[in-house]
XYZ file of C-alpha atoms in Angstrom:
785
model
C -1.238 -24.479 -2.368
C -2.864 -25.750 0.176
C 0.634 -24.102 2.875
C 0.180 -20.304 1.960
C -3.765 -21.179 2.730
C -2.620 -22.467 6.461
C -0.587 -19.823 6.858
C -3.207 -17.302 6.176
C -6.550 -19.146 8.462
C -3.270 -18.932 10.913
C -3.051 -15.027 10.576
C -6.740 -14.086 10.210
C -6.865 -15.302 14.097
C -5.120 -12.794 14.947
C -8.317 -10.412 15.060
C -9.625 -12.972 17.590
C -8.046 -10.199 21.007
C -4.717 -9.493 22.579
C -3.501 -12.360 24.191
C -4.349 -15.156 21.318
C -3.330 -12.953 18.730
C 0.390 -13.010 21.100
C 0.237 -16.889 21.090
C -0.755 -18.069 17.734
C 2.212 -14.731 16.622
C 4.359 -17.533 18.454
C 2.732 -19.963 16.636
C 2.558 -18.180 13.564
C 6.348 -17.337 14.224
C 7.681 -21.225 14.815
C 6.233 -22.543 11.954
C 9.845 -21.955 9.848
C 11.264 -24.886 8.858
C 14.574 -26.499 8.889
C 16.880 -25.617 6.407
C 17.234 -29.826 5.730
C 13.132 -29.733 5.159
C 13.918 -26.661 2.435
C 14.438 -28.216 -0.218
C 11.756 -28.993 -3.185
C 12.648 -30.702 -5.818
C 10.710 -29.777 -8.090
C 11.535 -25.634 -8.248
C 15.070 -27.604 -8.370
C 14.127 -29.536 -11.630
C 11.863 -26.706 -13.022
C 13.898 -23.263 -12.981
C 17.342 -25.282 -13.840
C 15.509 -26.060 -17.134
C 14.571 -22.375 -17.722
C 18.600 -21.377 -16.920
C 17.358 -18.751 -14.664
C 21.348 -18.322 -13.457
C 24.418 -20.362 -14.734
C 24.936 -23.921 -12.810
C 28.043 -22.684 -11.847
C 25.907 -20.127 -10.040
C 22.740 -22.294 -9.458
C 23.700 -23.215 -5.621
C 24.449 -20.247 -4.599
C 21.402 -18.768 -5.968
C 18.977 -22.157 -3.531
C 21.467 -21.169 -0.509
C 20.454 -17.911 -0.501
C 16.899 -18.635 -0.685
C 17.420 -21.060 2.553
C 19.177 -18.402 4.479
C 16.664 -15.780 6.961
C 15.592 -12.965 5.175
C 17.431 -9.626 6.793
C 14.651 -7.083 7.980
C 14.404 -4.237 5.754
C 12.389 -0.345 6.175
C 12.108 2.788 4.811
C 12.296 5.841 6.592
C 9.358 7.260 5.207
C 6.632 10.776 4.977
C 7.329 13.581 3.329
C 10.840 14.658 2.046
C 11.238 16.830 3.884
C 9.901 14.523 7.304
C 12.242 11.526 6.129
C 15.579 13.136 5.498
C 15.347 15.158 9.238
C 14.268 11.033 10.858
C 16.498 9.493 8.631
C 19.384 12.064 10.230
C 18.888 11.067 13.452
C 19.396 6.762 12.866
C 22.285 7.863 11.613
C 23.773 10.072 14.455
C 21.896 8.457 17.033
C 20.942 4.686 16.399
C 23.637 3.642 13.722
C 26.248 4.874 16.704
C 25.193 3.128 19.278
C 24.741 -0.382 17.471
C 27.933 -0.470 16.585
C 29.933 -1.858 19.291
C 27.755 -4.329 20.438
C 28.444 -7.276 21.749
C 25.703 -10.708 22.643
C 26.821 -14.247 23.801
C 30.556 -12.405 22.330
C 29.599 -12.150 19.199
C 29.830 -8.415 17.669
C 26.214 -7.545 16.051
C 26.836 -5.719 13.165
C 24.659 -2.362 12.788
C 22.127 -0.870 10.922
C 23.205 -0.470 7.194
C 22.159 1.548 4.149
C 20.839 -0.225 1.064
C 22.953 0.777 -1.742
C 20.718 1.484 -4.256
C 17.455 3.927 -2.738
C 17.815 7.718 -2.936
C 18.786 9.622 -1.103
C 20.066 6.227 1.633
C 16.305 6.041 2.629
C 16.490 2.689 3.044
C 18.126 0.742 5.718
C 19.131 -3.394 6.292
C 19.892 -5.293 9.256
C 20.126 -9.084 10.242
C 19.447 -9.754 13.844
C 17.689 -12.985 15.639
C 15.050 -11.858 17.359
C 16.326 -13.400 20.798
C 18.612 -10.181 20.316
C 16.756 -7.718 19.926
C 14.478 -9.085 22.867
C 17.198 -9.243 24.661
C 19.636 -6.705 23.354
C 19.129 -3.577 25.503
C 20.347 -1.766 22.597
C 18.929 -3.551 19.887
C 15.213 -3.510 22.433
C 15.440 -0.414 22.404
C 15.919 0.487 18.421
C 13.911 -2.029 18.164
C 10.565 0.379 20.283
C 11.881 2.767 18.363
C 11.290 1.286 14.809
C 7.623 0.193 16.380
C 6.135 3.726 17.078
C 7.422 4.709 13.907
C 5.863 2.339 12.012
C 2.754 3.083 14.010
C 2.559 6.618 13.160
C 3.895 5.941 8.853
C 7.659 7.533 9.679
C 8.575 4.104 9.088
C 7.651 1.523 6.165
C 8.935 -2.408 7.364
C 8.814 -3.041 4.152
C 10.979 -5.741 1.527
C 13.989 -4.495 0.282
C 12.782 -5.616 -3.658
C 9.095 -4.128 -2.739
C 10.793 -1.006 -3.158
C 11.894 -0.634 -6.549
C 8.392 -0.345 -8.796
C 6.965 2.338 -7.340
C 10.809 4.257 -8.395
C 10.855 2.643 -11.612
C 7.618 4.599 -11.141
C 8.798 8.368 -11.948
C 6.003 10.006 -10.474
C 5.987 13.468 -9.722
C 2.854 15.634 -7.919
C 1.294 16.715 -10.785
C 0.720 12.889 -12.258
C -2.324 10.917 -12.507
C -1.437 7.884 -11.184
C -3.610 4.508 -10.711
C -2.350 1.108 -8.287
C -4.615 -1.402 -10.150
C -3.445 -3.945 -7.352
C -2.326 -2.092 -4.898
C -3.963 -3.740 -1.051
C -1.906 -3.514 1.265
C -0.358 -0.182 0.286
C 2.545 -0.244 1.417
C 3.999 1.142 -2.573
C 1.108 2.644 -2.555
C 2.496 5.047 0.292
C 5.447 5.116 -1.396
C 3.071 6.438 -4.247
C 2.008 8.730 -2.012
C 5.002 10.833 -0.910
C 6.080 10.983 -4.259
C 3.284 13.273 -4.907
C 4.237 14.981 -1.763
C 7.338 15.582 -2.903
C 6.676 19.238 -2.079
C 5.536 18.550 1.410
C 7.539 20.944 4.634
C 7.853 19.465 7.189
C 4.376 20.915 9.011
C 2.540 20.733 6.450
C 0.662 19.178 3.982
C 0.772 20.765 0.089
C -2.526 19.633 -1.702
C -0.744 18.443 -5.116
C -2.434 18.776 -8.302
C -1.651 15.600 -9.494
C -3.950 11.565 -8.351
C -3.486 8.955 -7.310
C -6.276 5.640 -6.911
C -5.878 3.380 -5.456
C -7.800 -0.211 -6.538
C -7.718 -3.676 -4.592
C -10.593 -6.422 -6.135
C -11.118 -7.561 -2.415
C -13.159 -5.364 0.245
C -10.885 -5.991 3.218
C -8.323 -4.972 2.133
C -9.146 -2.700 1.424
C -9.564 -1.419 3.809
C -6.562 -2.881 5.074
C -5.092 -0.621 2.375
C -7.244 2.838 3.649
C -5.332 1.772 6.958
C -1.987 2.302 5.440
C -3.024 5.484 3.248
C -4.011 6.835 6.475
C -0.475 7.468 7.678
C 0.188 9.998 4.893
C -3.155 12.385 4.857
C -3.930 12.931 1.007
C -6.434 15.079 -0.541
C -5.182 13.388 -3.530
C -6.308 9.526 -2.745
C -9.146 7.649 -4.351
C -9.592 3.741 -3.261
C -12.138 2.231 -5.099
C -13.113 -2.090 -4.697
C -12.560 -3.227 -8.690
C -11.579 -5.581 -11.137
C -8.140 -4.800 -12.274
C -8.439 -6.611 -15.214
C -11.921 -5.054 -16.446
C -11.318 -1.525 -14.679
C -14.226 0.850 -16.096
C -13.447 3.657 -17.508
C -13.727 6.344 -16.391
C -14.624 10.356 -16.441
C -13.369 13.686 -15.698
C -14.237 17.242 -16.482
C -12.394 17.977 -20.115
C -11.467 21.431 -21.774
C -15.261 22.930 -23.017
C -16.501 22.893 -26.060
C -15.827 26.044 -28.534
C -18.909 27.090 -27.816
C -17.938 26.745 -24.797
C -20.585 23.854 -23.257
C -18.775 21.443 -20.789
C -17.851 18.459 -21.684
C -16.941 14.830 -20.125
C -13.638 12.619 -21.376
C -12.287 10.336 -20.068
C -9.688 9.972 -17.193
C -6.453 8.359 -18.572
C -3.511 8.324 -16.163
C 0.126 9.228 -16.516
C 1.390 6.678 -14.457
C 0.112 2.537 -13.419
C 1.875 0.207 -11.148
C 0.360 -3.654 -12.260
C 1.973 -5.070 -9.325
C -0.190 -8.346 -10.118
C -1.136 -11.205 -8.220
C 1.643 -14.038 -8.091
C 2.687 -17.156 -7.163
C 5.105 -15.919 -5.292
C 7.810 -18.537 -4.909
C 10.452 -15.385 -4.962
C 9.747 -14.524 -1.420
C 10.557 -18.745 0.038
C 13.296 -16.968 2.472
C 9.943 -15.271 3.973
C 7.220 -17.596 2.637
C 8.792 -20.858 4.029
C 5.632 -22.054 3.160
C 6.008 -22.527 0.039
C 8.814 -24.635 -0.127
C 6.683 -27.404 0.467
C 3.877 -26.827 -1.624
C 5.477 -25.368 -4.660
C 4.461 -26.395 -7.538
C 4.490 -24.977 -11.544
C 0.431 -24.946 -12.803
C 0.316 -21.734 -10.190
C 2.301 -19.354 -12.336
C 0.138 -21.239 -15.476
C -2.863 -20.357 -13.669
C -2.178 -16.711 -13.144
C -0.762 -15.946 -16.486
C -4.133 -15.028 -17.948
C -4.973 -12.919 -14.948
C -2.067 -10.998 -15.391
C -1.989 -10.848 -18.870
C -5.577 -8.766 -18.516
C -4.042 -7.496 -16.197
C -0.941 -5.601 -18.504
C -3.857 -4.875 -21.490
C -6.007 -3.456 -19.027
C -3.220 -1.202 -18.250
C -2.545 -0.318 -21.539
C -6.122 0.936 -22.459
C -5.467 2.878 -19.762
C -2.306 5.181 -20.755
C -1.969 8.618 -21.779
C 0.200 9.307 -24.665
C 3.347 9.852 -22.758
C 2.630 7.631 -20.062
C 4.678 4.928 -18.344
C 3.496 1.077 -17.064
C 5.624 -0.828 -14.825
C 4.660 -4.074 -14.488
C 6.443 -6.369 -11.347
C 5.333 -9.503 -9.113
C 7.357 -11.396 -6.456
C 7.564 -14.695 -8.197
C 10.887 -16.366 -10.221
C 8.312 -18.065 -12.770
C 9.112 -16.561 -16.403
C 5.526 -18.216 -17.569
C 4.352 -15.043 -15.326
C 7.112 -12.990 -16.034
C 8.487 -12.395 -20.035
C 5.796 -14.461 -21.515
C 3.364 -11.521 -19.562
C 5.122 -9.364 -21.514
C 5.238 -10.688 -24.840
C 1.146 -11.410 -24.952
C 0.654 -7.960 -24.210
C 2.655 -6.657 -26.383
C 1.437 -8.402 -28.788
C -1.760 -7.368 -29.189
C -1.178 -3.529 -27.850
C 1.981 -3.294 -30.228
C 2.156 0.205 -29.988
C 4.131 -0.542 -26.809
C 7.866 -0.893 -25.727
C 10.066 -1.949 -22.648
C 11.853 0.776 -21.451
C 15.475 0.595 -20.597
C 16.329 1.517 -17.213
C 20.352 0.050 -16.875
C 21.113 3.298 -16.060
C 18.930 3.714 -13.300
C 19.725 2.407 -9.581
C 23.697 1.444 -10.584
C 23.744 0.472 -7.488
C 20.990 -2.370 -7.712
C 22.102 -5.315 -9.091
C 20.264 -7.496 -11.810
C 20.188 -9.445 -14.555
C 18.703 -9.533 -18.190
C 14.788 -10.520 -18.481
C 14.948 -14.192 -20.421
C 14.147 -14.689 -23.830
C 14.212 -18.332 -23.200
C 12.291 -20.445 -21.488
C 9.779 -23.767 -21.703
C 6.200 -23.702 -19.040
C 5.798 -27.122 -17.430
C 2.796 -28.474 -18.900
C 2.088 -30.385 -15.714
C 2.832 -30.525 -11.935
C 5.652 -33.181 -12.697
C 7.931 -30.424 -14.658
C 7.614 -32.095 -17.658
C 8.824 -29.639 -20.132
C 9.685 -31.509 -23.154
C 8.391 -28.731 -25.086
C 10.390 -25.972 -27.187
C 7.122 -24.489 -28.684
C 3.440 -24.736 -28.083
C 3.001 -26.307 -31.606
C 4.960 -29.337 -30.170
C 2.650 -29.494 -27.230
C -0.291 -29.323 -29.416
C 1.062 -32.787 -31.063
C 1.291 -34.273 -28.445
C -0.375 -37.194 -25.811
C -0.212 -34.310 -23.136
C -2.055 -31.736 -25.060
C -4.182 -34.825 -25.913
C -4.827 -36.096 -22.404
C -5.348 -32.938 -19.987
C -7.914 -30.508 -21.431
C -7.975 -28.673 -18.280
C -4.350 -27.679 -17.731
C -5.662 -24.508 -20.076
C -1.896 -23.334 -21.845
C -2.206 -21.413 -24.472
C 0.907 -20.182 -27.254
C 1.533 -17.077 -24.575
C 3.002 -19.889 -22.463
C 5.282 -20.295 -24.536
C 8.373 -17.242 -25.907
C 7.254 -16.552 -29.373
C 9.759 -17.327 -32.584
C 9.942 -13.695 -32.873
C 10.900 -13.383 -29.377
C 14.745 -10.770 -29.769
C 12.324 -8.465 -31.416
C 10.505 -7.501 -27.372
C 13.671 -6.261 -26.460
C 13.063 -8.636 -22.961
C 16.098 -8.478 -21.859
C 15.662 -4.299 -20.564
C 13.072 -6.199 -18.164
C 14.765 -6.654 -14.362
C 15.502 -9.978 -12.588
C 16.259 -9.592 -9.139
C 18.012 -13.201 -8.032
C 18.273 -13.389 -4.333
C 21.755 -14.157 -4.048
C 22.662 -10.749 -5.403
C 22.305 -8.564 -2.346
C 20.803 -10.410 -0.509
C 16.606 -9.459 -0.731
C 14.065 -11.553 -2.042
C 13.400 -12.214 -5.768
C 11.385 -10.362 -7.999
C 10.612 -8.950 -11.569
C 10.261 -5.439 -13.168
C 9.503 -4.214 -15.977
C 8.726 -0.557 -17.512
C 6.910 -0.337 -20.621
C 5.685 2.842 -22.488
C 4.575 4.118 -25.977
C 5.712 4.083 -28.591
C 5.622 8.126 -29.746
C 2.503 8.960 -32.340
C 3.402 10.525 -35.126
C -0.209 11.306 -36.644
C -1.916 13.223 -32.846
C -3.840 10.574 -32.724
C -2.441 9.567 -29.219
C -4.053 12.612 -28.590
C -7.184 12.685 -30.666
C -7.354 10.041 -27.936
C -7.102 11.150 -24.587
C -9.433 14.840 -25.404
C -12.118 12.198 -26.559
C -15.093 12.140 -24.939
C -16.787 8.858 -23.665
C -18.577 6.514 -25.950
C -20.884 4.159 -24.596
C -19.065 0.796 -25.316
C -15.860 2.284 -22.628
C -18.744 3.513 -20.005
C -20.437 0.185 -19.799
C -20.388 -1.230 -16.620
C -18.558 -4.753 -16.923
C -19.272 -7.068 -14.598
C -16.300 -8.243 -12.732
C -16.036 -12.103 -11.531
C -18.002 -13.688 -9.635
C -15.522 -16.669 -7.714
C -13.583 -15.276 -4.763
C -10.155 -14.598 -5.383
C -8.775 -16.429 -2.441
C -5.793 -13.930 -2.118
C -7.511 -13.336 1.815
C -7.210 -9.953 3.518
C -3.695 -9.734 5.777
C -5.474 -8.599 9.441
C -2.392 -5.331 10.369
C 0.023 -6.645 13.195
C 0.422 -3.416 15.247
C 4.199 -4.613 15.172
C 7.524 -3.791 12.993
C 5.904 -5.753 10.273
C 6.095 -6.546 7.004
C 3.983 -4.323 5.227
C 4.895 -5.209 1.582
C 3.239 -6.695 -1.031
C 5.179 -9.669 -0.928
C 4.185 -10.391 1.444
C 0.515 -11.967 0.533
C 1.156 -14.493 -2.455
C -1.998 -15.204 -4.794
C -3.266 -18.553 -5.310
C -4.490 -20.035 -8.492
C -7.727 -18.365 -8.484
C -10.578 -19.820 -10.502
C -9.813 -16.882 -13.158
C -11.664 -18.268 -15.582
C -14.821 -16.592 -14.770
C -14.333 -13.215 -16.520
C -15.294 -12.451 -19.358
C -12.307 -11.434 -22.106
C -12.320 -8.356 -24.765
C -11.611 -9.472 -28.168
C -7.526 -8.053 -27.552
C -7.156 -10.623 -25.224
C -8.927 -13.075 -27.563
C -6.351 -13.710 -29.491
C -4.128 -14.747 -26.877
C -6.510 -17.007 -24.237
C -6.852 -21.011 -24.913
C -9.974 -21.425 -26.134
C -12.143 -23.493 -23.058
C -14.418 -26.675 -22.836
C -17.531 -26.036 -24.487
C -19.013 -27.151 -20.779
C -17.658 -24.384 -18.735
C -18.445 -21.428 -21.005
C -21.922 -23.330 -20.138
C -21.345 -22.989 -16.238
C -19.611 -18.837 -17.018
C -22.618 -18.480 -18.840
C -25.628 -19.351 -16.254
C -23.061 -17.696 -13.008
C -22.896 -14.702 -14.827
C -26.602 -14.604 -14.889
C -27.267 -15.536 -11.462
C -25.100 -12.931 -10.293
C -27.312 -10.785 -12.865
C -30.320 -11.375 -11.750
C -29.820 -11.465 -8.096
C -27.577 -8.209 -8.180
C -24.289 -10.126 -7.539
C -22.734 -11.429 -3.788
C -19.745 -11.923 -4.496
C -16.007 -10.264 -4.090
C -13.650 -9.208 -5.879
C -14.715 -5.759 -7.145
C -18.746 -7.853 -7.275
C -21.071 -8.210 -5.286
C -23.823 -5.825 -3.625
C -21.529 -1.752 -2.967
C -22.778 -1.484 0.375
C -20.937 2.577 0.746
C -21.519 4.945 1.565
C -21.244 7.889 -0.174
C -19.448 11.402 -1.068
C -21.030 14.188 -1.633
C -19.550 17.962 -2.204
C -20.920 21.236 0.041
C -21.047 24.388 -1.733
C -19.742 26.858 -0.073
C -23.543 28.532 1.302
C -24.646 25.071 2.617
C -25.141 24.932 5.941
C -23.120 22.339 7.159
C -20.477 23.727 5.642
C -20.528 27.327 6.818
C -21.555 26.395 10.308
C -18.116 24.623 10.246
C -15.694 27.338 8.987
C -17.831 30.118 11.213
C -17.360 27.607 14.110
C -13.341 27.529 13.235
C -13.151 31.216 12.476
C -10.747 32.343 15.012
C -9.056 29.956 13.364
C -8.874 32.674 10.128
C -8.663 30.451 7.734
C -7.555 32.694 4.805
C -9.903 33.055 1.812
C -7.690 30.933 -0.143
C -8.997 28.088 1.555
C -10.330 25.531 -0.718
C -14.382 25.122 1.024
C -15.537 23.981 -2.114
C -14.004 21.401 -2.276
C -15.273 19.705 1.118
C -17.203 16.906 1.065
C -19.229 14.663 3.617
C -19.918 10.673 3.235
C -22.750 9.644 5.948
C -26.141 8.516 5.739
C -29.143 10.522 3.914
C -31.137 12.074 6.879
C -28.071 11.345 9.665
C -26.055 14.134 10.788
C -22.738 15.207 9.465
C -19.749 14.556 12.022
C -16.852 14.517 9.535
C -15.907 16.721 6.320
C -13.240 15.362 3.805
C -10.614 18.259 1.553
C -9.933 16.501 -1.797
C -8.356 18.391 -4.620
C -10.313 19.669 -7.510
C -9.228 16.070 -9.611
C -10.391 13.758 -6.651
C -13.684 16.166 -6.520
C -14.176 15.914 -10.692
C -13.557 12.408 -10.304
C -16.472 12.107 -7.434
C -18.655 14.257 -8.972
C -18.571 12.482 -12.492
C -19.207 9.495 -12.273
C -21.699 7.164 -9.773
C -19.651 5.944 -6.944
C -21.323 2.644 -6.969
C -20.543 1.597 -10.247
C -16.746 3.083 -9.392
C -17.210 1.584 -5.902
C -15.844 3.787 -4.250
C -14.123 3.044 -1.149
C -12.535 6.427 0.282
C -12.355 9.869 -1.407
C -9.917 12.539 0.207
C -8.845 12.711 3.372
C -10.733 14.406 6.613
C -9.878 17.414 8.541
C -12.988 17.841 10.218
C -15.678 15.725 12.690
C -17.837 17.193 15.316
C -17.389 17.538 18.150
C -19.578 15.006 20.218
C -20.228 15.044 23.826
C -22.912 15.868 26.174
C -23.545 19.249 26.270
C -23.525 18.702 21.904
C -26.433 16.207 22.577
C -28.420 18.640 25.099
C -29.632 20.474 21.680
C -26.236 23.279 21.895
C -24.367 25.178 19.285
C -22.382 21.813 17.654
C -18.279 22.097 18.036
C -16.280 21.320 14.877
C -12.427 20.525 15.507
C -9.596 19.828 13.574
C -8.295 16.018 13.634
C -4.408 16.016 14.421
C -4.051 13.830 11.113
C -6.252 16.240 9.219
C -4.066 19.750 10.827
C -1.107 18.973 8.520
C -3.058 19.445 4.756
C -5.417 22.461 6.721
C -2.302 24.435 8.490
C -0.950 26.607 5.015
C -4.893 28.021 5.705
C -5.108 29.809 9.330
C -3.880 33.016 10.471
C -0.337 32.774 11.882
C -1.878 34.951 14.784
C -4.082 32.448 16.175
C -1.777 29.589 16.183
C -0.238 29.601 20.174
C 3.119 28.839 21.179
C 4.384 26.693 23.188
C 8.260 25.223 24.569
C 9.276 22.076 24.519
C 7.498 21.445 28.826
C 4.620 21.777 27.302
C 4.349 18.898 25.078
C 5.807 17.161 27.458
C 2.767 17.693 30.057
C 0.359 17.460 27.178
C 2.069 13.896 26.181
C 1.932 12.499 30.048
C -1.633 12.756 30.292
C -4.530 12.498 28.340
C -5.817 15.454 30.059
C -4.824 17.928 31.839
C -5.543 21.423 33.581
C -5.214 24.724 32.335
C -3.877 25.067 36.201
C -0.861 22.601 35.463
C 1.026 24.640 32.537
C 4.048 27.503 33.061
C 3.123 30.970 32.274
C 3.188 31.993 29.373
C 1.278 29.385 28.288
C -1.343 29.021 31.022
C -2.832 32.834 30.658
C -3.029 32.425 26.834
C -5.086 29.535 27.070
C -7.128 30.423 29.961
C -8.852 33.391 27.402
C -9.350 30.885 24.740
C -13.185 29.940 24.455
C -13.619 26.319 24.966
C -12.754 24.654 21.087
C -9.833 23.728 18.581
C -7.115 25.395 18.839
C -3.551 24.877 17.077
C -0.059 25.330 19.345
C 3.648 25.566 17.841
C 6.074 24.148 20.012
C 9.106 25.562 18.794
C 12.671 24.324 18.296
C 14.204 23.861 21.813
C 16.919 21.857 23.449
C 16.296 21.380 27.137
C 17.103 18.833 29.370
C 18.378 15.841 26.375
C 15.499 16.913 24.045
C 16.188 18.050 21.015
C 13.266 19.616 18.672
C 14.929 20.935 15.605
C 11.709 22.424 13.950
C 8.464 23.666 14.276
C 5.647 21.387 16.223
C 2.517 22.236 15.067
C -0.730 20.130 17.253
C -3.782 20.462 17.117
C -5.828 20.741 20.760
C -9.192 21.044 22.111
C -9.494 23.887 25.160
C -13.213 22.772 27.245
C -14.082 24.078 30.270
C -10.963 23.394 32.748
C -8.283 21.708 30.584
C -6.725 20.476 27.360
C -6.065 17.581 25.206
C -3.490 17.012 22.359
C -5.376 15.915 19.332
C -3.164 12.946 18.699
C -4.046 8.734 19.002
C -1.415 7.155 21.258
C 0.365 5.206 19.246
C 1.356 8.697 17.849
C 2.208 9.895 20.972
C 4.158 8.018 22.113
C 6.625 7.693 18.691
C 6.368 11.447 19.997
C 7.731 10.647 23.045
C 10.494 8.602 22.183
C 11.545 10.728 19.117
C 12.089 13.918 22.159
C 12.246 12.587 25.255
C 13.971 9.504 24.729
C 11.755 7.013 26.379
C 7.340 6.779 26.018
C 6.831 8.380 28.623
C 2.441 8.297 28.067
C -0.357 7.284 30.106
C -0.254 4.446 27.795
C 3.277 3.385 28.381
C 3.351 3.443 31.948
C 0.023 2.334 32.930
C -0.376 -0.494 29.962
C 1.811 -1.863 28.358
C 4.387 -5.195 29.297
C 7.927 -5.367 28.465
C 8.958 -5.249 24.710
C 11.470 -8.383 26.405
C 8.442 -10.266 26.551
C 7.397 -10.663 22.835
C 9.138 -9.956 19.915
C 6.306 -7.586 19.085
C 4.631 -4.433 20.063
C 1.847 -5.132 22.780
C -0.955 -3.412 22.105
C -1.223 0.360 23.837
C -5.205 0.085 24.990
C -8.118 -2.075 24.213
C -9.280 0.489 21.855
C -6.523 0.226 20.119
C -7.124 -3.082 19.734
C -10.491 -3.057 19.023
C -9.208 0.150 15.619
C -6.726 -3.019 14.698
C -9.556 -5.742 14.692
C -10.885 -4.235 12.370
C -8.548 -2.953 9.963
C -9.907 0.388 10.367
C -8.135 4.244 11.287
C -9.878 5.275 14.236
C -8.439 8.408 15.714
C -8.471 8.978 19.540
C -9.125 12.469 18.503
C -12.985 11.022 16.926
C -13.905 9.024 19.949
C -12.895 12.077 22.027
C -16.356 12.895 24.586
C -16.264 15.645 26.882
C -15.424 14.433 30.020
C -14.846 18.206 31.896
C -18.608 18.563 34.920
C-alpha cells in the first residue's frame, strides 16, 4: 500500500523541529485529492460483489465515502470531571456558536452524538478556513486544543469510541487491550476502570488494564496518551498479540497454607486488530489510489491468531470485543468464523439492544474473496477455487478455507455482529463483534482459572522476526484524531509467526521453500538474541522494583513528606522504583495490588514490561541537593489526584482565584507578591512540597464550581505551581477565558496562522519529538540564590 506508506513517511518527518514540522504539516494536509479522483474501480467491483449494501443504496454509500469526515471528540477523564466540562460546552460554547455566520453562510454549532452515553461525545463539520478566521470558532478551537493536551478531551473518530462501550468495563475487571496504540480506546477503558473517581481525587481500582502493542515506538506513544489519566492499575507491554504469553499472579493459598501461582485470565479483552483500514477512506484519502483486495487477504491469518489467543486468555464469564476499521468480510466475518471453529465454546453476543440510537447493519453471511488483484470473485467456495487453474497458477496467494464462508455459516450467528457504514450517521466505516464463552455445566472453566501454570503455558514463544510495517505515528500538539483508525495496517509479512496446533486447522500450509526460510530466520534469531521489533529483539527497558516499607529510600521520602501527614492507609508496600542498579532513585511510582502481583511474579523481560503504575513522587534536583544536602521529594502534579485521598486535610493550604491567577501568570512568583492570608501561611512553611486547595468562587468573570487541588513547591523566596505549560494554559482558558500564562504571552504566535496549535516552548517541542511524558515539574531545578 504505497500511498499509505508515503503518508506515514511524511508523518514521521514531523519530529524534525517546529518550523519544518509546520511546513510539512501544511503539505500533509494539502495532500487531499479532488473528489473527481476519489474513485477506485477495484473497490467498487469488490464490494458490489459482496453486496454489503443494496443496489439502491450503493450510490449513497459510495458518495458518503467521498465526503469530508466531520470532526468528533469525546469529553474524557473521570465521569464527574467529564460531566462538569460537558456542561461548560453546552452552556458556554454551543450558545456562542449558535448564530455564527461566515461569508453570509450560517455555520452550524457542535452537536452531541446521539448514541454516546450521557451525551459526552460531540461532532461538528466546519472547514479549516472557518476555524482560522471566525473569532468564535477560533476561540472554541483553542479551547479544544488546550483541553486535549491535558487529557480532558479526546479527539477521536466516532466509530472508534464503540469497542470500549461494548466491552462494558467495571472497576474490578482485569482487562487487556491487545493492540492498543495509539491509545484512544485504552484511555476509554481506563476511564471505565476509574468510574469511581471524584472531581478532585483518583480512586485506586482493584482491577487491571494491560495495554499492549507489538511496536516498541508505539508503546511510548501509548504511554504518553495514557498518562493523561494517571492510573495505578495500568501496565504497558510490548509483545506480539498473536502469541501473547501466559502471565502469573498470586493465587489462593493451598489447603496446607502454601502459596501458589495461577494464570492471569482476563474479564475483558479488546482485539482492535491491525487491518487494511478501508473504512477510514474519508480521512486517509490515499487509500482511494492504493486500495486492492490482497491487503485484507494477507492480514486475515494474523487477525485470526490474535482473536484465538484472546479466547485462550479469557475467564469463563468474560467478554471479547473484536473490531476493525475495515469493510472487508475477509477481515471481519471470516475471522470470526475461523476463530469460532477452533473454539466452539464461544458465541457471538446479540447486542442489538445496546446503544439504540446507533444505526447499524448486520454482519454478512455470504461473501466471495478475490483471488487476485483484478477482483476475481468467481469462486463461491474454497473447493471451487482449489480445483481452478487460478489456484494452480499462483501458489503465493496463500488463500485458505477460512477466507470463504462455511457451508453451515448460519450456525455462527454472524448477523449479530455490527457493520457501521458512512452514510448511516455521517461516520467512518467500522466493524464490531462481541464474543463470550458459553456457560460451563461441569465446572471445568472454574478449574482452569484456578489451575497452576504448566511448563508449556509459561514457555516464552518466539515472536515474528520481520517488522510490522505499521509505523508509529508521532503525537501532534494539536487537536488531531488519535483514534486507532487513524493508522491503518500495511500488509505485513505475517507468515513468520509460529502457529499453534489449534490454528493450523484453519491456515493453509506454506510452500516448503518458505518454511525452510522461516526456520533459518528463527534459528538466527535465537542465536543472535533477537534484533527485530514487533515484540521481538533486545529489550532495553529498566525493571520495576517494589520497595519494602522499611527501605531507606522510601522511609526518607515518607519523612520528607511527613508534614503532609500521609495517613496510615497509604499503600506504602505498593511503591515501586525504576532505575538502573547503582543509580540514585529519582522517581517513585504507585501501583495497585494486581499490578504488583503481575510485576513480582513475572520476568519483566519475558513480558516486555514497558510501564507499570503511575509516577507520584520525584526527587527535587537542584544546587542544594548537589552539594550534599538531604534530598527532597515532591508530589508531582500528575500524581496528586492519586495520593490526595491519603493526605491530612489540615496540612492543605487554602487559596482563592486571585492567588491561582498569580500562579498561572508567573513561573516563579515571589512569596511577597501574594496577598494575605495566603502570604502569611506560606511564609511560615518550610522549603519543600505542599498542596493548595482553591475553593469554589465566582470572581471577575471567572467561575470555579468545585474544589481544585494543586501541588506547589516552596523554595526560599518563591513558589512554583507543579503543572506543565500546556496544563496551565488549559486551566487558564477554562477559568479565565484566555491564556494568561507566560508561554502564551511570550512565545505562542496567533492561532489564526495555522490550523494546528503552535508549540509553547522548545522544551515541549522536544517532549513531543521523543514521544515521552516529561512534565515541567520533572525538569524543575531550584533557581533561587
